[in-house]
Amino acid sequence: MGSTTSYISLNGKKPLFSFGVITDVQYADIPDGRSFLGVPRYYRHSFQVLRRAVNNWNDHGKLKFCVNFGDIIDGFCPKSESRSAIQKVITEFNNFHRPIYHMLGNHCLYNLPRETLLEVLKLPSLYGRAYYDFTPSPEYRFVVLDAYDISAIGWPEDHPNALEAMQILQTKNPNNDKNSPVGLVELERRYLMFNGAVGKEQLLWLEGILQDASMCNQKVIVCCHLPLHPKSASPEALLWNYDEVMELIHRYNCVKACFAGHDHKGGYSIDTHGIHHRVLEAALECPPGTDAFGHVDVYHDRIFLSGVNRMASTEMLFTS
């Protein structure tokens, strides 16, 4: 995934701007555990990873903002402690002296109602939505998607978005446990309850953003908790309608990269349209003494992720 040397040192050019990245902190004040696949998880240490990330970003001195790719606390966090745990993590994020852009992950929604999360995470969105865009420089626009727009978690059971999600799961996943991929084949394994989809209204909004960015000659970086390309992630981690979202994105030439979290091991691919897909490694799975965070330097013709320790550095050169 490229060298650990920042691209600045390779050609002497300064980036247009730089920003910090971290994902899947999944903090909880509980003993270490394991995923359903047996991968160790360090629920308390992940907070220390975040603390070192914030210190690193502040020491950098020139980061314009940071993006947290979701799952701020873990689903195993005792529900009576959810509010205080998320406040502890947000307070640590706020020690970074620049804007912080959050997004919803499934573990966030296990802990607190969607409306509460929108408030405590201070998402800069309108009308109660969890998707939004922002423009850090005239040349670039960022799009933050809500991967749990259509979801069986986070909405009241009788909400249309929850009902639509359950219908999808009933159709696509015959297991009683809708978080189980047993019997599902290849990409069909994404139809699990801990994933979700981008709804029709959000797709219309996304198309409007891409049209506007194209007219303004802006490059777009898409951020989503769930990965959007099969070659960058496990099938079990993908957005349900990743194909629909990417079909829309591919109608325009403005999107250069898609960043995601959720699939803790990380991943990287370039799709048939030259869009870079980078799934970031999780802070949660860092053994004590190790880290997973980084910062991204953004140029006219490429972006360069400088990863720390378990987060691999990646150079992403644009083809057009």
Short mmCIF file of C-alpha atoms in Angstrom, two decimals:
data_model
loop_
_atom_site.label_atom_id
_atom_site.label_comp_id
_atom_site.label_asym_id
_atom_site.label_seq_id
_atom_site.Cartn_x
_atom_site.Cartn_y
_atom_site.Cartn_z
CA MET A 1 0.00 0.00 0.00
CA GLY A 2 2.83 2.36 -0.66
CA SER A 3 5.71 3.69 1.35
CA THR A 4 5.52 5.19 4.82
CA THR A 5 7.35 8.29 3.61
CA SER A 6 5.07 11.27 3.09
CA TYR A 7 4.76 12.34 -0.53
CA ILE A 8 5.84 15.87 0.42
CA SER A 9 9.36 14.60 1.04
CA LEU A 10 9.43 12.89 -2.35
CA ASN A 11 8.82 15.88 -4.59
CA GLY A 12 8.99 18.95 -2.38
CA LYS A 13 5.43 20.06 -3.18
CA LYS A 14 3.14 21.25 -0.42
CA PRO A 15 -0.36 19.74 -0.25
CA LEU A 16 -3.42 21.89 -0.87
CA PHE A 17 -4.54 20.80 2.60
CA SER A 18 -4.23 17.85 4.97
CA PHE A 19 -6.63 16.08 7.34
CA GLY A 20 -6.56 13.41 10.04
CA VAL A 21 -8.30 10.01 9.85
CA ILE A 22 -9.31 7.33 12.36
CA THR A 23 -12.03 4.70 12.48
CA ASP A 24 -13.71 2.12 14.71
CA VAL A 25 -12.45 3.30 18.09
CA GLN A 26 -15.30 1.27 19.67
CA TYR A 27 -14.28 2.26 23.17
CA ALA A 28 -15.88 0.55 26.16
CA ASP A 29 -14.75 0.33 29.78
CA ILE A 30 -14.79 -3.47 29.69
CA PRO A 31 -12.14 -6.24 29.53
CA ASP A 32 -10.59 -7.13 26.17
CA GLY A 33 -12.57 -9.53 23.99
CA ARG A 34 -12.74 -11.04 20.52
CA SER A 35 -14.80 -10.61 17.38
CA PHE A 36 -17.09 -13.41 16.16
CA LEU A 37 -14.13 -14.48 14.01
CA GLY A 38 -11.86 -14.61 17.05
CA VAL A 39 -9.85 -11.45 16.36
CA PRO A 40 -8.71 -9.76 19.62
CA ARG A 41 -10.36 -6.46 20.52
CA TYR A 42 -8.90 -3.98 22.97
CA TYR A 43 -11.84 -1.94 24.21
CA ARG A 44 -9.99 0.22 26.73
CA HIS A 45 -6.74 0.58 24.80
CA SER A 46 -8.57 1.99 21.77
CA PHE A 47 -9.10 5.18 23.77
CA GLN A 48 -5.32 5.48 24.16
CA VAL A 49 -4.98 5.06 20.38
CA LEU A 50 -7.38 7.96 19.93
CA ARG A 51 -5.48 10.06 22.47
CA ARG A 52 -2.20 9.48 20.62
CA ALA A 53 -3.94 10.26 17.33
CA VAL A 54 -5.18 13.62 18.62
CA ASN A 55 -1.73 14.47 19.98
CA ASN A 56 -0.17 13.48 16.65
CA TRP A 57 -2.63 15.62 14.68
CA ASN A 58 -2.04 18.61 16.96
CA ASP A 59 1.74 18.15 16.69
CA HIS A 60 1.45 18.08 12.89
CA GLY A 61 0.27 21.67 13.11
CA LYS A 62 -1.14 21.98 9.61
CA LEU A 63 -4.14 19.63 9.56
CA LYS A 64 -7.32 21.43 8.53
CA PHE A 65 -9.79 18.94 10.08
CA CYS A 66 -10.16 15.26 10.94
CA VAL A 67 -12.68 12.62 9.87
CA ASN A 68 -13.86 9.88 12.23
CA PHE A 69 -15.35 7.04 10.19
CA GLY A 70 -17.82 5.84 12.80
CA ASP A 71 -18.28 3.31 15.61
CA ILE A 72 -17.16 5.69 18.32
CA ILE A 73 -18.09 3.27 21.16
CA ASP A 74 -18.73 -0.48 21.17
CA GLY A 75 -21.98 -2.42 21.19
CA PHE A 76 -20.82 -4.27 24.32
CA CYS A 77 -20.62 -0.99 26.22
CA PRO A 78 -23.11 -1.30 29.13
CA LYS A 79 -26.19 0.64 28.06
CA SER A 80 -26.27 2.54 31.35
CA GLU A 81 -22.82 3.89 30.45
CA SER A 82 -23.43 4.65 26.76
CA ARG A 83 -23.93 8.39 27.18
CA SER A 84 -20.93 8.88 29.48
CA ALA A 85 -18.70 6.64 27.32
CA ILE A 86 -19.52 8.50 24.10
CA GLN A 87 -19.06 11.83 25.90
CA LYS A 88 -15.61 10.70 27.07
CA VAL A 89 -14.59 9.85 23.50
CA ILE A 90 -16.05 13.06 22.05
CA THR A 91 -14.23 15.10 24.69
CA GLU A 92 -10.97 13.47 23.60
CA PHE A 93 -11.74 14.19 19.93
CA ASN A 94 -12.43 17.80 20.89
CA ASN A 95 -8.86 18.13 22.18
CA PHE A 96 -8.01 18.34 18.49
CA HIS A 97 -7.98 22.06 17.74
CA ARG A 98 -9.72 21.87 14.38
CA PRO A 99 -13.14 20.77 13.05
CA ILE A 100 -14.08 17.10 13.51
CA TYR A 101 -16.44 15.37 11.10
CA HIS A 102 -18.21 12.28 12.44
CA MET A 103 -20.55 9.75 10.81
CA LEU A 104 -22.88 7.06 12.10
CA GLY A 105 -21.70 3.48 12.50
CA ASN A 106 -23.67 0.44 13.60
CA HIS A 107 -22.06 0.39 17.07
CA CYS A 108 -23.07 4.02 17.61
CA LEU A 109 -26.67 3.03 16.86
CA TYR A 110 -26.57 0.05 19.25
CA ASN A 111 -25.92 2.50 22.07
CA LEU A 112 -27.94 5.65 21.50
CA PRO A 113 -30.98 6.74 19.48
CA ARG A 114 -30.24 8.31 16.11
CA GLU A 115 -31.60 11.72 17.19
CA THR A 116 -29.32 11.74 20.24
CA LEU A 117 -26.30 10.82 18.13
CA LEU A 118 -27.00 13.62 15.64
CA GLU A 119 -26.97 16.02 18.57
CA VAL A 120 -23.93 14.75 20.49
CA LEU A 121 -21.81 14.19 17.36
CA LYS A 122 -22.80 17.64 16.07
CA LEU A 123 -23.23 16.43 12.50
CA PRO A 124 -23.45 19.51 10.23
CA SER A 125 -26.56 18.19 8.48
CA LEU A 126 -30.05 19.53 7.83
CA TYR A 127 -33.55 18.24 8.62
CA GLY A 128 -32.35 15.46 10.93
CA ARG A 129 -30.29 13.76 8.23
CA ALA A 130 -27.01 11.98 9.01
CA TYR A 131 -25.48 12.73 5.59
CA TYR A 132 -23.87 15.99 4.55
CA ASP A 133 -21.10 17.60 2.50
CA PHE A 134 -18.44 20.20 3.16
CA THR A 135 -15.88 22.11 1.10
CA PRO A 136 -12.44 22.51 2.71
CA SER A 137 -10.90 24.14 -0.39
CA PRO A 138 -12.24 25.50 -3.69
CA GLU A 139 -10.90 22.45 -5.54
CA TYR A 140 -12.31 19.71 -3.28
CA ARG A 141 -15.66 18.72 -1.84
CA PHE A 142 -16.24 15.99 0.76
CA VAL A 143 -19.39 13.89 0.86
CA VAL A 144 -20.28 12.01 4.07
CA LEU A 145 -22.88 9.29 3.48
CA ASP A 146 -25.30 7.74 5.98
CA ALA A 147 -24.78 3.99 5.52
CA TYR A 148 -27.63 3.26 7.97
CA ASP A 149 -30.27 5.34 6.22
CA ILE A 150 -32.14 2.10 5.42
CA SER A 151 -31.37 -0.01 8.47
CA ALA A 152 -32.88 -2.41 10.98
CA ILE A 153 -30.96 -0.63 13.74
CA GLY A 154 -31.24 2.96 14.86
CA TRP A 155 -34.85 3.54 13.76
CA PRO A 156 -38.06 2.73 15.66
CA GLU A 157 -39.29 -0.73 14.57
CA ASP A 158 -42.31 0.76 12.77
CA HIS A 159 -40.31 3.45 10.92
CA PRO A 160 -40.54 3.10 7.10
CA ASN A 161 -36.73 2.87 6.83
CA ALA A 162 -36.63 0.04 9.38
CA LEU A 163 -39.53 -1.77 7.67
CA GLU A 164 -37.79 -1.47 4.29
CA ALA A 165 -34.57 -2.82 5.82
CA MET A 166 -36.33 -5.80 7.39
CA GLN A 167 -38.00 -6.59 4.08
CA ILE A 168 -34.59 -6.60 2.38
CA LEU A 169 -33.17 -8.88 5.08
CA GLN A 170 -36.15 -11.26 4.94
CA THR A 171 -35.74 -11.50 1.16
CA LYS A 172 -31.97 -11.82 1.03
CA ASN A 173 -31.05 -13.63 4.27
CA PRO A 174 -32.99 -16.81 5.20
CA ASN A 175 -31.23 -17.22 8.57
CA ASN A 176 -33.13 -16.64 11.81
CA ASP A 177 -30.12 -14.67 12.99
CA LYS A 178 -29.95 -11.86 10.46
CA ASN A 179 -26.36 -11.13 11.48
CA SER A 180 -25.34 -14.59 10.27
CA PRO A 181 -24.03 -15.07 6.71
CA VAL A 182 -24.32 -18.88 6.90
CA GLY A 183 -25.46 -20.22 3.51
CA LEU A 184 -25.10 -16.86 1.77
CA VAL A 185 -22.80 -16.94 -1.25
CA GLU A 186 -20.09 -14.44 -2.21
CA LEU A 187 -21.39 -10.85 -2.39
CA GLU A 188 -24.81 -11.92 -1.04
CA ARG A 189 -23.03 -12.22 2.33
CA ARG A 190 -23.40 -8.46 2.76
CA TYR A 191 -27.09 -8.80 3.66
CA LEU A 192 -26.55 -8.74 7.41
CA MET A 193 -28.36 -6.73 10.05
CA PHE A 194 -25.20 -4.84 11.08
CA ASN A 195 -25.01 -3.34 7.57
CA GLY A 196 -27.44 -1.01 5.83
CA ALA A 197 -28.22 0.94 2.66
CA VAL A 198 -28.38 4.45 1.23
CA GLY A 199 -32.02 5.37 0.67
CA LYS A 200 -33.67 6.92 -2.38
CA GLU A 201 -33.83 10.45 -0.96
CA GLN A 202 -30.13 10.33 -0.07
CA LEU A 203 -29.30 9.03 -3.57
CA LEU A 204 -31.11 12.02 -5.09
CA TRP A 205 -29.19 14.32 -2.76
CA LEU A 206 -25.90 12.64 -3.74
CA GLU A 207 -26.67 13.07 -7.43
CA GLY A 208 -27.33 16.77 -6.87
CA ILE A 209 -23.99 17.14 -5.06
CA LEU A 210 -22.11 15.34 -7.85
CA GLN A 211 -23.81 17.49 -10.51
CA ASP A 212 -22.89 20.66 -8.65
CA ALA A 213 -19.31 19.52 -8.02
CA SER A 214 -18.93 18.70 -11.72
CA MET A 215 -20.16 22.15 -12.73
CA CYS A 216 -17.75 23.74 -10.23
CA ASN A 217 -14.83 21.58 -11.43
CA GLN A 218 -14.43 20.18 -7.95
CA LYS A 219 -12.89 16.83 -7.07
CA VAL A 220 -14.95 14.78 -4.62
CA ILE A 221 -13.87 12.49 -1.79
CA VAL A 222 -16.65 10.21 -0.50
CA CYS A 223 -16.63 9.10 3.15
CA CYS A 224 -18.86 6.27 4.40
CA HIS A 225 -18.74 3.90 7.37
CA LEU A 226 -19.47 0.94 5.08
CA PRO A 227 -17.15 0.11 2.16
CA LEU A 228 -18.39 0.70 -1.40
CA HIS A 229 -16.24 -1.68 -3.46
CA PRO A 230 -16.01 -5.50 -3.18
CA LYS A 231 -12.28 -5.65 -3.87
CA SER A 232 -11.48 -3.32 -0.97
CA ALA A 233 -13.38 -5.22 1.74
CA SER A 234 -14.90 -8.50 2.88
CA PRO A 235 -18.35 -9.22 1.38
CA GLU A 236 -19.79 -9.20 4.92
CA ALA A 237 -18.77 -5.54 5.35
CA LEU A 238 -20.25 -3.96 2.21
CA LEU A 239 -23.08 -1.45 1.93
CA TRP A 240 -26.20 -3.37 0.82
CA ASN A 241 -26.65 -1.19 -2.27
CA TYR A 242 -23.00 -0.37 -2.90
CA ASP A 243 -23.59 -1.25 -6.58
CA GLU A 244 -26.38 1.32 -6.90
CA VAL A 245 -24.29 4.01 -5.20
CA MET A 246 -21.26 3.28 -7.37
CA GLU A 247 -23.35 3.20 -10.56
CA LEU A 248 -24.45 6.74 -9.70
CA ILE A 249 -20.92 7.87 -8.83
CA HIS A 250 -19.57 6.43 -12.08
CA ARG A 251 -21.88 8.67 -14.12
CA TYR A 252 -19.68 11.59 -13.09
CA ASN A 253 -15.94 12.11 -13.31
CA CYS A 254 -15.57 14.16 -10.14
CA VAL A 255 -15.18 11.43 -7.48
CA LYS A 256 -11.51 10.52 -6.97
CA ALA A 257 -11.55 8.45 -3.77
CA CYS A 258 -13.91 6.66 -1.38
CA PHE A 259 -12.80 6.15 2.24
CA ALA A 260 -14.55 3.79 4.67
CA GLY A 261 -14.20 1.96 7.98
CA HIS A 262 -16.15 -1.02 9.41
CA ASP A 263 -13.97 -3.80 7.93
CA HIS A 264 -11.36 -3.69 10.67
CA LYS A 265 -8.46 -5.29 8.78
CA GLY A 266 -8.50 -2.49 6.17
CA GLY A 267 -8.23 -2.74 2.40
CA TYR A 268 -7.46 -0.94 -0.84
CA SER A 269 -8.55 -1.22 -4.47
CA ILE A 270 -8.93 0.88 -7.61
CA ASP A 271 -12.17 0.36 -9.52
CA THR A 272 -12.73 0.27 -13.29
CA HIS A 273 -13.26 4.05 -13.37
CA GLY A 274 -9.98 4.79 -11.60
CA ILE A 275 -11.61 5.64 -8.24
CA HIS A 276 -9.48 4.71 -5.23
CA HIS A 277 -11.24 2.78 -2.43
CA ARG A 278 -9.40 2.81 0.90
CA VAL A 279 -10.89 1.01 3.90
CA LEU A 280 -9.06 2.12 7.06
CA GLU A 281 -7.67 -0.18 9.73
CA ALA A 282 -9.50 -0.12 13.09
CA ALA A 283 -8.20 1.50 16.27
CA LEU A 284 -10.08 -1.19 18.25
CA GLU A 285 -7.81 -4.03 17.10
CA CYS A 286 -4.52 -2.39 18.10
CA PRO A 287 -2.71 -4.38 20.82
CA PRO A 288 -1.28 -2.18 23.61
CA GLY A 289 1.68 -0.23 22.31
CA THR A 290 0.41 -0.13 18.73
CA ASP A 291 -1.69 2.41 16.80
CA ALA A 292 -3.92 2.81 13.75
CA PHE A 293 -4.56 6.36 12.58
CA GLY A 294 -3.06 8.72 10.05
CA HIS A 295 -3.33 11.89 8.04
CA VAL A 296 -4.05 12.52 4.38
CA ASP A 297 -2.18 15.05 2.22
CA VAL A 298 -4.33 16.27 -0.67
CA TYR A 299 -2.82 17.47 -3.96
CA HIS A 300 -4.18 18.42 -7.40
CA ASP A 301 -3.32 15.04 -8.89
CA ARG A 302 -3.22 12.61 -5.96
CA ILE A 303 -3.83 12.04 -2.28
CA PHE A 304 -1.39 10.42 0.08
CA LEU A 305 -2.39 8.65 3.31
CA SER A 306 0.45 8.66 5.82
CA GLY A 307 -0.50 5.86 8.18
CA VAL A 308 0.87 5.26 11.66
CA ASN A 309 1.88 1.72 12.65
CA ARG A 310 -1.00 -0.64 11.80
CA MET A 311 -2.57 1.80 9.34
CA ALA A 312 -0.77 1.27 6.03
CA SER A 313 0.38 4.30 4.05
CA THR A 314 -1.18 4.56 0.61
CA GLU A 315 -0.44 6.79 -2.41
CA MET A 316 -3.50 7.33 -4.62
CA LEU A 317 -2.64 8.82 -8.01
CA PHE A 318 -5.55 10.13 -10.09
CA THR A 319 -5.85 8.86 -13.66
CA SER A 320 -7.72 11.92 -14.95
#
